[in-house]
Amino acid sequence: MSSSLAPRSAALPPHTAVTGLQWGDEGKGKIVDLLAADHDVIVRYNGGANAGHSVVIGDRRYALHLVPCGILTAGRLNLIGNGVVVDPPLLLEEIASLRAAGVTVDQNLRLSERAHVVLPWHKQADALMEAAMAAAAGEASKIGTTGRGIGPCYADKAIRSTAIRVVDLLDPAGLRLKLRRIAAVKNAMLAGLANLAGMPFETIDGEALAAEYAAHGAALAPHVADTAALLHEAMADGKRVLFEGGNGALLDVDHGSYPFVTSSSTTSLGIYPGAGLPGGRIGRLVGIVKAYSTRVGGGPLPTELDNAVGAHLRERGREFGTTTGRPRRCGWLDLVALKHSARLSGATELAVMLLDVLAGLEGLQICTHYRIGDRVIDRFPAAIEDLATAQPVLVKLPGFSAEISACRRWEDLPAAARAYVGVIENYVGVPVSTVSVGPERGQTLMRGR
Ligand code: GDP
Ligand code: IMO
Ligand code: MG
């Protein structure tokens, strides 16, 4: 065993996917950063600037939103795939702040010409829709979005006639025509929503926006590419590819806790359309699991702890959003939800993160079933009403008081910590390959190495 992710042997499959198996913020950034050492190309395929992936290297902490975490490793090619929704000023800001921190960002970052563009009306619509729903149906009906315009942008992608893609930013005359036409429709839509929400809105000036976004297009042009073609060429050249999932599987638009989800395919299922990859090429799928549950925003969290244990998890785990700074809701680990998401992500191994945060709790609990009315089930329900009323059936496990953040080998962990990890892998039926005991690269235990 070693304290860092050792190079994989030639026998292991060359391409790897990293997906979060809960409601986001599982620690994907840390694992992508570690695995980047052993891959040539890192690809984001879903979501947008709603994601916040933290990477700690020495005394520096980086928060990445749109740029793959592979940018922090020299010599890697980083692709923002067609399935990502890109906010140009935010992306330019992220690139500038990475450069200011001494990170090289040039031809090592490529952006799909087919990616959809988040525009100011998407952010306005995001906020107005939340307010309109709250006004019509109460606060609990709010999704609690990140306000980054993600849902409205993906909606326009599906609507088609009101969408703008990165390739459109590179044609100023065409962009002007499109934005003038779309602005008229969007202004009517925003006015209607603003009226319902009882809030003001900012009228969109298509002309001015066209000039602004053509300038963003010009600034991004050196990075714009057919990323799917680059991906296929890299694979044909024998390069190893790492796919970095945004958000978490339980926020998946098809398989998550709908409607309290995001608007993209967040499981590994999203890789194929979102990067332009036919199925069957990825042999290693690492499911990232926080040792407990967190959720930011609205929607049910069956194991939520509104007590001292929840406060312990929030404080020790520094559970405040990387993107919005909101406090995250905390609870016991939910194996019902985890088994569902591990299956849908095709996880071949699990990485259990933030195990150190559990140290000092007198006893641990883990949810194995849901009690809904007089039924006890071990399936993640489709109806949000079921999930909202589900009472967790909890199994008690011994806690561990010793700090484990200095442990570097599996054998160094207290027996109770090892038993806790054992319960996870037995229930989910997928081996735990990696245990993380702190945010830093070295605070990582690899089993069987
Ligand atoms: P992501 O969105 O899945 O990449 O996760 P975030 O970066 O939003 O949130 C995970 C947080 O946990 C970050 O602040 C990480 O630095 C931190 N982190 C990652 N692994 C560990 C760990 O094992 N222990 C502790 N205490 N913190 C960790
Ligand atoms: P990473 O990649 C945690 C949540 C929001 C909200 C819901 C919908 O850092 O794990 P959206 O703005 O996407 O329409 O919001 O999804 N959400 C996340 N929560 N981590 C994320 O990303 C998230 N991305 C979206 O809080 O509840
Ligand atoms: Mg995050």
Short mmCIF file of C-alpha atoms and ligand atoms in Angstrom, two decimals:
data_model
loop_
_atom_site.label_atom_id
_atom_site.label_comp_id
_atom_site.label_asym_id
_atom_site.label_seq_id
_atom_site.Cartn_x
_atom_site.Cartn_y
_atom_site.Cartn_z
CA MET A 1 0.00 0.00 0.00
CA SER A 2 1.15 3.54 -0.67
CA SER A 3 0.00 6.96 0.47
CA SER A 4 -0.79 8.25 -3.01
CA LEU A 5 -2.40 6.91 -6.14
CA ALA A 6 0.40 4.81 -7.57
CA PRO A 7 0.66 4.47 -11.37
CA ARG A 8 -1.71 1.80 -12.57
CA SER A 9 -0.30 -1.35 -13.99
CA ALA A 10 -0.57 -1.94 -17.72
CA ALA A 11 -3.20 -4.58 -17.00
CA LEU A 12 -5.73 -2.03 -15.79
CA PRO A 13 -8.13 -0.54 -18.35
CA PRO A 14 -6.78 2.69 -19.85
CA HIS A 15 -9.80 4.96 -19.56
CA THR A 16 -11.34 6.02 -16.25
CA ALA A 17 -14.48 7.83 -15.14
CA VAL A 18 -14.94 9.68 -11.86
CA THR A 19 -18.54 10.26 -10.81
CA GLY A 20 -20.07 11.50 -7.58
CA LEU A 21 -22.60 9.02 -6.21
CA GLN A 22 -24.53 11.34 -3.88
CA TRP A 23 -25.88 14.90 -4.09
CA GLY A 24 -22.58 16.45 -5.23
CA ASP A 25 -19.51 17.67 -3.34
CA GLU A 26 -18.31 14.14 -2.61
CA GLY A 27 -14.68 15.03 -3.24
CA LYS A 28 -14.49 14.37 -6.98
CA GLY A 29 -11.97 17.19 -7.46
CA LYS A 30 -9.45 15.59 -5.13
CA ILE A 31 -9.65 12.20 -6.86
CA VAL A 32 -9.55 13.66 -10.38
CA ASP A 33 -6.43 15.59 -9.39
CA LEU A 34 -4.77 12.41 -8.10
CA LEU A 35 -5.76 10.34 -11.12
CA ALA A 36 -4.67 13.06 -13.56
CA ALA A 37 -1.08 12.01 -12.81
CA ASP A 38 -1.85 8.75 -14.57
CA HIS A 39 -3.93 10.00 -17.53
CA ASP A 40 -3.22 12.14 -20.57
CA VAL A 41 -6.59 13.75 -21.25
CA ILE A 42 -9.20 14.96 -18.73
CA VAL A 43 -12.76 15.60 -19.93
CA ARG A 44 -15.74 17.38 -18.36
CA TYR A 45 -18.95 16.22 -20.03
CA ASN A 46 -21.90 17.60 -18.07
CA GLY A 47 -23.14 20.47 -15.95
CA GLY A 48 -21.62 23.91 -15.88
CA ALA A 49 -20.51 26.48 -13.37
CA ASN A 50 -22.93 24.97 -10.84
CA ALA A 51 -20.05 22.58 -10.11
CA GLY A 52 -17.32 23.54 -7.66
CA HIS A 53 -14.43 21.09 -7.45
CA SER A 54 -11.80 21.80 -4.81
CA VAL A 55 -8.26 20.62 -5.06
CA VAL A 56 -5.70 21.16 -2.32
CA ILE A 57 -2.05 21.07 -3.39
CA GLY A 58 0.40 21.97 -0.63
CA ASP A 59 -0.80 25.19 0.94
CA ARG A 60 -2.91 26.18 -2.08
CA ARG A 61 -6.61 25.49 -2.54
CA TYR A 62 -8.07 25.72 -6.04
CA ALA A 63 -11.81 25.85 -6.79
CA LEU A 64 -12.62 24.78 -10.34
CA HIS A 65 -16.03 25.27 -11.88
CA LEU A 66 -15.81 24.75 -15.64
CA VAL A 67 -12.16 23.87 -16.21
CA PRO A 68 -11.27 20.20 -15.62
CA CYS A 69 -9.10 19.59 -12.54
CA GLY A 70 -6.46 18.09 -14.84
CA ILE A 71 -5.36 21.67 -15.61
CA LEU A 72 -3.41 21.58 -12.34
CA THR A 73 -1.17 18.80 -13.68
CA ALA A 74 1.41 19.88 -16.25
CA GLY A 75 1.25 18.35 -19.71
CA ARG A 76 -2.36 17.18 -19.64
CA LEU A 77 -4.96 18.00 -22.31
CA ASN A 78 -8.21 19.23 -20.75
CA LEU A 79 -11.45 19.14 -22.70
CA ILE A 80 -14.73 20.89 -21.89
CA GLY A 81 -17.10 18.66 -23.82
CA ASN A 82 -20.22 19.45 -25.81
CA GLY A 83 -22.46 18.34 -22.93
CA VAL A 84 -21.26 21.17 -20.67
CA VAL A 85 -23.11 24.49 -20.55
CA VAL A 86 -20.54 27.27 -20.61
CA ASP A 87 -20.81 30.75 -19.18
CA PRO A 88 -18.17 32.68 -21.20
CA PRO A 89 -17.38 35.50 -18.73
CA LEU A 90 -17.15 32.99 -15.88
CA LEU A 91 -14.89 30.73 -17.92
CA LEU A 92 -12.63 33.67 -18.85
CA GLU A 93 -12.51 34.70 -15.19
CA GLU A 94 -11.61 31.16 -14.15
CA ILE A 95 -8.84 31.01 -16.74
CA ALA A 96 -7.51 34.40 -15.57
CA SER A 97 -7.50 33.38 -11.93
CA LEU A 98 -5.76 30.09 -12.71
CA ARG A 99 -3.10 31.99 -14.66
CA ALA A 100 -2.76 34.48 -11.81
CA ALA A 101 -2.07 31.50 -9.54
CA GLY A 102 0.73 30.39 -11.88
CA VAL A 103 -1.20 27.63 -13.67
CA THR A 104 -0.55 27.27 -17.41
CA VAL A 105 -3.74 27.61 -19.43
CA ASP A 106 -3.21 27.64 -23.19
CA GLN A 107 -3.61 24.82 -25.69
CA ASN A 108 -3.93 22.44 -22.74
CA LEU A 109 -7.55 23.65 -22.45
CA ARG A 110 -9.99 23.09 -25.32
CA LEU A 111 -13.65 23.96 -25.38
CA SER A 112 -16.22 22.23 -27.54
CA GLU A 113 -17.65 24.33 -30.33
CA ARG A 114 -20.88 22.43 -29.74
CA ALA A 115 -21.20 23.32 -26.04
CA HIS A 116 -24.20 25.49 -25.23
CA VAL A 117 -23.72 29.01 -23.94
CA VAL A 118 -25.24 30.34 -20.72
CA LEU A 119 -26.52 33.87 -21.37
CA PRO A 120 -27.65 36.55 -18.92
CA TRP A 121 -31.31 35.69 -19.47
CA HIS A 122 -30.67 32.15 -18.29
CA LYS A 123 -29.52 33.47 -14.92
CA GLN A 124 -32.43 35.86 -14.75
CA ALA A 125 -34.88 33.09 -15.67
CA ASP A 126 -33.30 30.80 -13.06
CA ALA A 127 -33.86 33.35 -10.27
CA LEU A 128 -37.30 34.45 -11.49
CA MET A 129 -38.55 30.88 -11.87
CA GLU A 130 -37.53 30.07 -8.31
CA ALA A 131 -39.24 33.23 -7.04
CA ALA A 132 -42.35 32.61 -9.15
CA MET A 133 -42.64 29.04 -7.83
CA ALA A 134 -42.17 30.24 -4.25
CA ALA A 135 -44.87 32.89 -4.78
CA ALA A 136 -47.25 30.37 -6.33
CA ALA A 137 -46.59 27.27 -4.26
CA GLY A 138 -44.44 28.20 -1.25
CA GLU A 139 -40.73 28.11 -0.41
CA ALA A 140 -40.59 24.31 -0.34
CA SER A 141 -41.28 24.18 -4.08
CA LYS A 142 -38.01 25.99 -4.85
CA ILE A 143 -35.29 23.74 -6.23
CA GLY A 144 -32.66 25.84 -4.52
CA THR A 145 -30.54 26.12 -7.66
CA THR A 146 -27.09 27.61 -7.74
CA GLY A 147 -28.53 30.52 -9.77
CA ARG A 148 -26.01 29.86 -12.54
CA GLY A 149 -28.67 29.61 -15.27
CA ILE A 150 -28.09 25.89 -15.74
CA GLY A 151 -31.72 24.69 -16.05
CA PRO A 152 -32.82 27.45 -18.45
CA CYS A 153 -29.73 26.89 -20.64
CA TYR A 154 -30.35 23.14 -20.96
CA ALA A 155 -34.03 23.93 -21.59
CA ASP A 156 -33.04 26.17 -24.51
CA LYS A 157 -30.77 23.41 -25.81
CA ALA A 158 -33.86 21.19 -26.02
CA ILE A 159 -36.04 24.01 -27.40
CA ARG A 160 -33.34 24.68 -30.05
CA SER A 161 -34.62 27.90 -31.63
CA THR A 162 -33.60 30.02 -28.62
CA ALA A 163 -30.16 28.44 -28.03
CA ILE A 164 -26.66 29.73 -28.67
CA ARG A 165 -23.63 27.44 -28.94
CA VAL A 166 -19.94 28.26 -28.64
CA VAL A 167 -19.53 28.03 -32.42
CA ASP A 168 -22.08 30.87 -32.77
CA LEU A 169 -19.85 33.20 -30.74
CA LEU A 170 -17.22 32.98 -33.46
CA ASP A 171 -19.48 34.50 -36.13
CA PRO A 172 -20.28 38.07 -34.98
CA ALA A 173 -22.73 38.88 -37.79
CA GLY A 174 -24.67 35.66 -37.35
CA LEU A 175 -24.62 36.08 -33.58
CA ARG A 176 -26.13 39.57 -33.90
CA LEU A 177 -29.02 38.26 -35.98
CA LYS A 178 -29.65 35.35 -33.63
CA LEU A 179 -29.47 37.40 -30.44
CA ARG A 180 -31.78 40.10 -31.79
CA ARG A 181 -34.37 37.47 -32.62
CA ILE A 182 -33.96 35.54 -29.37
CA ALA A 183 -33.94 38.67 -27.18
CA ALA A 184 -37.45 39.56 -28.33
CA VAL A 185 -38.76 36.16 -27.22
CA LYS A 186 -36.77 36.18 -23.99
CA ASN A 187 -37.91 39.66 -22.99
CA ALA A 188 -41.54 38.56 -23.28
CA MET A 189 -40.79 35.43 -21.25
CA LEU A 190 -38.85 37.30 -18.54
CA ALA A 191 -41.63 39.91 -18.28
CA GLY A 192 -44.19 37.16 -17.68
CA LEU A 193 -42.05 35.46 -15.04
CA ALA A 194 -41.17 38.76 -13.35
CA ASN A 195 -44.83 39.60 -13.15
CA LEU A 196 -45.59 36.28 -11.44
CA ALA A 197 -42.62 36.64 -9.11
CA GLY A 198 -43.43 40.25 -8.29
CA MET A 199 -39.84 41.14 -9.11
CA PRO A 200 -38.17 43.49 -11.57
CA PHE A 201 -36.19 42.15 -14.52
CA GLU A 202 -33.54 43.56 -16.77
CA THR A 203 -34.55 43.94 -20.42
CA ILE A 204 -32.16 42.22 -22.80
CA ASP A 205 -30.62 44.37 -25.53
CA GLY A 206 -29.78 41.89 -28.29
CA GLU A 207 -27.41 44.30 -30.08
CA ALA A 208 -25.35 45.12 -27.00
CA LEU A 209 -25.26 41.47 -25.97
CA ALA A 210 -24.06 40.43 -29.43
CA ALA A 211 -21.10 42.81 -29.19
CA GLU A 212 -20.27 41.64 -25.67
CA TYR A 213 -20.48 37.93 -26.47
CA ALA A 214 -18.63 38.24 -29.79
CA ALA A 215 -15.78 39.71 -27.71
CA HIS A 216 -15.98 36.74 -25.33
CA GLY A 217 -15.97 34.47 -28.39
CA ALA A 218 -12.81 36.15 -29.69
CA ALA A 219 -11.14 35.73 -26.28
CA LEU A 220 -12.09 32.04 -26.14
CA ALA A 221 -11.38 31.32 -29.83
CA PRO A 222 -7.86 29.91 -29.26
CA HIS A 223 -9.41 27.23 -27.05
CA VAL A 224 -12.40 26.33 -29.25
CA ALA A 225 -12.19 22.95 -30.97
CA ASP A 226 -14.07 19.85 -32.04
CA THR A 227 -13.39 18.20 -28.69
CA ALA A 228 -15.03 14.91 -29.66
CA ALA A 229 -12.62 14.63 -32.60
CA LEU A 230 -9.68 15.43 -30.28
CA LEU A 231 -10.92 12.76 -27.87
CA HIS A 232 -11.13 10.11 -30.58
CA GLU A 233 -7.72 11.04 -31.96
CA ALA A 234 -6.20 10.87 -28.48
CA MET A 235 -7.76 7.44 -27.88
CA ALA A 236 -6.55 6.19 -31.25
CA ASP A 237 -3.05 7.38 -30.27
CA GLY A 238 -3.19 5.24 -27.13
CA LYS A 239 -3.68 8.17 -24.75
CA ARG A 240 -5.38 7.51 -21.43
CA VAL A 241 -8.54 9.49 -20.79
CA LEU A 242 -10.12 10.48 -17.50
CA PHE A 243 -13.75 11.68 -17.42
CA GLU A 244 -14.62 14.15 -14.66
CA GLY A 245 -18.28 14.17 -13.68
CA GLY A 246 -19.93 17.34 -12.47
CA ASN A 247 -22.60 17.37 -9.73
CA GLY A 248 -23.69 14.03 -8.27
CA ALA A 249 -25.68 11.00 -9.41
CA LEU A 250 -28.66 11.78 -7.18
CA LEU A 251 -28.94 15.11 -9.00
CA ASP A 252 -29.23 13.29 -12.36
CA VAL A 253 -32.12 14.64 -14.43
CA ASP A 254 -33.34 11.10 -15.24
CA HIS A 255 -32.30 9.02 -12.25
CA GLY A 256 -31.98 11.45 -9.34
CA SER A 257 -34.43 12.84 -6.79
CA TYR A 258 -36.48 14.52 -9.50
CA PRO A 259 -37.54 17.35 -9.65
CA PHE A 260 -34.93 18.38 -7.04
CA VAL A 261 -32.07 17.68 -9.41
CA THR A 262 -29.91 19.53 -11.89
CA SER A 263 -30.62 19.48 -15.63
CA SER A 264 -27.96 17.14 -17.00
CA SER A 265 -26.99 13.47 -16.89
CA THR A 266 -24.67 13.42 -13.92
CA THR A 267 -24.03 9.69 -13.74
CA SER A 268 -21.46 8.10 -16.02
CA LEU A 269 -24.34 7.66 -18.48
CA GLY A 270 -23.84 11.31 -19.40
CA ILE A 271 -20.30 10.71 -20.66
CA TYR A 272 -21.38 9.25 -23.97
CA PRO A 273 -23.54 12.07 -25.37
CA GLY A 274 -21.70 14.75 -23.36
CA ALA A 275 -18.22 13.93 -24.65
CA GLY A 276 -19.15 12.25 -27.93
CA LEU A 277 -18.02 8.77 -27.00
CA PRO A 278 -19.60 5.47 -28.03
CA GLY A 279 -20.26 3.12 -25.09
CA GLY A 280 -18.04 0.33 -23.89
CA ARG A 281 -14.69 2.13 -23.87
CA ILE A 282 -14.34 2.93 -20.17
CA GLY A 283 -13.11 0.09 -18.04
CA ARG A 284 -12.58 1.79 -14.71
CA LEU A 285 -15.46 3.70 -13.14
CA VAL A 286 -14.64 5.22 -9.78
CA GLY A 287 -17.71 6.13 -7.73
CA ILE A 288 -16.97 8.89 -5.25
CA VAL A 289 -18.75 8.51 -1.91
CA LYS A 290 -18.66 10.92 0.98
CA ALA A 291 -18.62 8.96 4.25
CA TYR A 292 -21.91 10.68 5.16
CA SER A 293 -24.62 12.54 3.24
CA THR A 294 -24.75 16.19 2.28
CA ARG A 295 -27.08 18.18 0.11
CA VAL A 296 -27.16 21.84 -0.77
CA GLY A 297 -30.41 23.37 -2.01
CA GLY A 298 -33.95 22.03 -1.70
CA GLY A 299 -35.45 18.55 -1.86
CA PRO A 300 -35.57 15.56 0.47
CA LEU A 301 -32.53 14.22 2.31
CA PRO A 302 -33.95 11.17 4.12
CA THR A 303 -31.09 10.83 6.62
CA GLU A 304 -30.80 14.55 7.42
CA LEU A 305 -29.63 15.36 10.95
CA ASP A 306 -30.88 18.62 12.33
CA ASN A 307 -28.97 18.16 15.59
CA ALA A 308 -25.51 18.13 17.16
CA VAL A 309 -24.32 15.27 14.92
CA GLY A 310 -25.35 17.27 11.82
CA ALA A 311 -23.48 20.27 13.24
CA HIS A 312 -20.39 18.09 13.88
CA LEU A 313 -20.42 16.93 10.25
CA ARG A 314 -20.88 20.47 8.91
CA GLU A 315 -18.11 21.94 11.03
CA ARG A 316 -15.55 19.13 10.76
CA GLY A 317 -16.30 18.61 7.07
CA ARG A 318 -16.36 22.36 6.36
CA GLU A 319 -19.62 21.76 4.61
CA PHE A 320 -20.18 25.08 2.91
CA GLY A 321 -20.68 25.18 -0.86
CA THR A 322 -17.64 25.73 -3.11
CA THR A 323 -19.82 27.59 -5.64
CA THR A 324 -22.38 29.49 -3.56
CA GLY A 325 -21.00 29.33 -0.01
CA ARG A 326 -24.34 27.98 1.24
CA PRO A 327 -24.19 25.69 4.30
CA ARG A 328 -24.70 22.09 3.22
CA ARG A 329 -27.37 19.98 4.90
CA CYS A 330 -25.78 16.92 6.54
CA GLY A 331 -26.93 13.43 7.49
CA TRP A 332 -25.94 9.79 7.92
CA LEU A 333 -24.76 7.80 4.93
CA ASP A 334 -27.68 6.54 2.84
CA LEU A 335 -26.96 3.09 1.39
CA VAL A 336 -30.34 2.83 -0.35
CA ALA A 337 -29.53 5.89 -2.44
CA LEU A 338 -25.89 4.83 -2.87
CA LYS A 339 -26.70 1.39 -4.24
CA HIS A 340 -29.06 2.99 -6.77
CA SER A 341 -26.46 5.51 -7.94
CA ALA A 342 -23.53 3.06 -7.94
CA ARG A 343 -25.50 0.76 -10.25
CA LEU A 344 -26.50 3.53 -12.62
CA SER A 345 -22.94 4.82 -12.76
CA GLY A 346 -21.60 1.32 -13.35
CA ALA A 347 -19.09 1.87 -10.53
CA THR A 348 -16.34 -0.73 -10.63
CA GLU A 349 -14.76 0.64 -7.46
CA LEU A 350 -15.59 3.17 -4.75
CA ALA A 351 -13.54 5.92 -3.14
CA VAL A 352 -14.79 6.74 0.36
CA MET A 353 -14.03 10.37 1.14
CA LEU A 354 -13.93 12.53 4.28
CA LEU A 355 -13.82 9.49 6.57
CA ASP A 356 -11.81 11.64 9.00
CA VAL A 357 -14.89 13.80 9.59
CA LEU A 358 -16.61 10.92 11.44
CA ALA A 359 -13.88 10.77 14.10
CA GLY A 360 -15.13 11.76 17.53
CA LEU A 361 -18.76 10.77 17.04
CA GLU A 362 -19.84 8.43 19.81
CA GLY A 363 -21.66 6.03 17.52
CA LEU A 364 -22.22 5.87 13.79
CA GLN A 365 -25.40 5.07 11.90
CA ILE A 366 -26.03 4.02 8.33
CA CYS A 367 -29.34 3.86 6.45
CA THR A 368 -30.15 0.49 4.90
CA HIS A 369 -33.87 0.82 4.15
CA TYR A 370 -36.62 3.40 3.92
CA ARG A 371 -39.89 3.10 5.83
CA ILE A 372 -42.61 4.76 3.76
CA GLY A 373 -46.02 4.48 5.44
CA ASP A 374 -46.28 0.78 6.31
CA ARG A 375 -43.80 -0.34 3.65
CA VAL A 376 -40.10 -0.98 4.24
CA ILE A 377 -38.15 -0.77 0.99
CA ASP A 378 -34.55 -0.84 -0.17
CA ARG A 379 -35.16 0.79 -3.54
CA PHE A 380 -34.72 4.47 -4.26
CA PRO A 381 -38.28 5.64 -4.97
CA ALA A 382 -39.29 7.52 -8.12
CA ALA A 383 -42.02 9.62 -6.47
CA ILE A 384 -40.63 12.64 -4.69
CA GLU A 385 -43.54 12.39 -2.22
CA ASP A 386 -42.23 8.94 -1.18
CA LEU A 387 -38.69 10.22 -0.78
CA ALA A 388 -39.95 13.21 1.20
CA THR A 389 -41.82 11.03 3.68
CA ALA A 390 -39.27 8.20 3.83
CA GLN A 391 -38.03 7.48 7.34
CA PRO A 392 -34.53 6.02 7.33
CA VAL A 393 -34.07 2.57 8.87
CA LEU A 394 -30.69 2.99 10.55
CA VAL A 395 -28.16 0.39 11.62
CA LYS A 396 -25.93 1.37 14.54
CA LEU A 397 -22.17 0.89 14.21
CA PRO A 398 -19.34 1.63 16.62
CA GLY A 399 -17.66 5.00 16.28
CA PHE A 400 -13.96 5.84 16.52
CA SER A 401 -12.56 8.61 18.64
CA ALA A 402 -8.99 8.68 17.33
CA GLU A 403 -8.09 11.22 14.66
CA ILE A 404 -7.32 9.39 11.42
CA SER A 405 -6.13 12.24 9.20
CA ALA A 406 -2.50 11.17 9.71
CA CYS A 407 -3.18 7.52 8.74
CA ARG A 408 -1.46 6.52 5.53
CA ARG A 409 -2.20 2.81 5.35
CA TRP A 410 -5.46 0.88 5.53
CA GLU A 411 -4.04 -1.14 8.44
CA ASP A 412 -3.47 2.10 10.41
CA LEU A 413 -7.18 2.88 10.54
CA PRO A 414 -9.06 2.00 13.75
CA ALA A 415 -11.02 -1.26 13.47
CA ALA A 416 -14.33 0.65 13.68
CA ALA A 417 -13.37 2.80 10.67
CA ARG A 418 -12.41 -0.28 8.65
CA ALA A 419 -15.67 -1.99 9.66
CA TYR A 420 -17.65 1.06 8.53
CA VAL A 421 -16.01 0.93 5.09
CA GLY A 422 -16.65 -2.82 4.99
CA VAL A 423 -20.38 -2.29 5.54
CA ILE A 424 -20.47 0.09 2.56
CA GLU A 425 -18.78 -2.27 0.12
CA ASN A 426 -20.78 -5.28 1.25
CA TYR A 427 -24.10 -3.49 0.88
CA VAL A 428 -23.31 -1.85 -2.47
CA GLY A 429 -21.46 -4.90 -3.80
CA VAL A 430 -18.58 -2.81 -5.16
CA PRO A 431 -15.08 -2.81 -3.61
CA VAL A 432 -13.72 0.28 -1.88
CA SER A 433 -10.32 0.89 -3.49
CA THR A 434 -9.53 4.23 -1.90
CA VAL A 435 -10.14 5.93 1.44
CA SER A 436 -9.56 9.65 1.92
CA VAL A 437 -8.75 11.06 5.35
CA GLY A 438 -8.11 14.72 4.51
CA PRO A 439 -8.18 17.16 1.61
CA GLU A 440 -4.50 16.90 0.72
CA ARG A 441 -3.07 14.64 -1.94
CA GLY A 442 -1.12 12.56 0.56
CA GLN A 443 -4.12 11.98 2.82
CA THR A 444 -5.23 9.07 0.69
CA LEU A 445 -5.10 5.36 1.47
CA MET A 446 -5.06 2.88 -1.36
CA ARG A 447 -6.15 -0.64 -0.55
CA GLY A 448 -4.27 -3.51 -2.08
CA ARG A 449 -1.34 -1.39 -3.26
P1 GDP B 1 -16.53 17.94 -5.45
O1 GDP B 1 -17.55 18.93 -5.94
O2 GDP B 1 -17.04 16.54 -5.48
O3 GDP B 1 -15.20 18.07 -6.14
O4 GDP B 1 -16.29 18.28 -3.91
P2 GDP B 1 -16.05 19.75 -3.28
O5 GDP B 1 -14.69 20.19 -3.63
O6 GDP B 1 -17.18 20.65 -3.60
O7 GDP B 1 -16.20 19.41 -1.75
C1 GDP B 1 -15.37 18.48 -1.11
C2 GDP B 1 -14.60 19.19 0.02
O8 GDP B 1 -14.01 18.24 0.86
C3 GDP B 1 -13.47 20.07 -0.49
O9 GDP B 1 -13.35 21.18 0.36
C4 GDP B 1 -12.25 19.16 -0.35
O10 GDP B 1 -11.04 19.89 -0.19
C5 GDP B 1 -12.60 18.42 0.90
N1 GDP B 1 -12.07 17.05 1.00
C6 GDP B 1 -11.87 16.12 0.02
N2 GDP B 1 -11.49 14.95 0.57
C7 GDP B 1 -11.46 15.13 1.91
C8 GDP B 1 -11.21 14.27 3.01
O11 GDP B 1 -10.94 13.09 2.89
N3 GDP B 1 -11.30 14.83 4.26
C9 GDP B 1 -11.63 16.12 4.46
N4 GDP B 1 -11.71 16.56 5.71
N5 GDP B 1 -11.89 16.96 3.44
C10 GDP B 1 -11.83 16.46 2.19
P1 IMO B 2 -20.36 19.56 -7.71
O1 IMO B 2 -19.82 19.24 -9.08
C1 IMO B 2 -23.73 20.17 -5.01
C2 IMO B 2 -27.55 21.30 -6.82
C3 IMO B 2 -28.01 22.69 -6.40
C4 IMO B 2 -29.50 22.50 -6.46
C5 IMO B 2 -29.69 21.58 -7.64
C6 IMO B 2 -30.04 22.30 -8.93
O2 IMO B 2 -19.58 20.60 -7.00
O3 IMO B 2 -20.59 18.32 -6.92
P2 IMO B 2 -28.69 23.89 -10.57
O4 IMO B 2 -28.00 25.19 -10.32
O5 IMO B 2 -27.81 22.83 -11.11
O6 IMO B 2 -29.94 24.04 -11.37
O7 IMO B 2 -29.17 23.42 -9.10
O8 IMO B 2 -28.46 20.91 -7.82
N1 IMO B 2 -26.18 21.22 -7.39
C7 IMO B 2 -25.12 20.84 -6.70
N2 IMO B 2 -24.96 20.53 -5.39
N3 IMO B 2 -22.67 20.09 -5.84
C8 IMO B 2 -22.80 20.38 -7.15
O9 IMO B 2 -21.79 20.23 -8.03
C9 IMO B 2 -24.06 20.79 -7.63
N4 IMO B 2 -24.53 21.16 -8.83
C10 IMO B 2 -25.84 21.40 -8.67
O10 IMO B 2 -27.54 23.04 -5.13
O11 IMO B 2 -29.94 21.81 -5.31
MG MG B 3 -18.48 20.70 -5.28
#
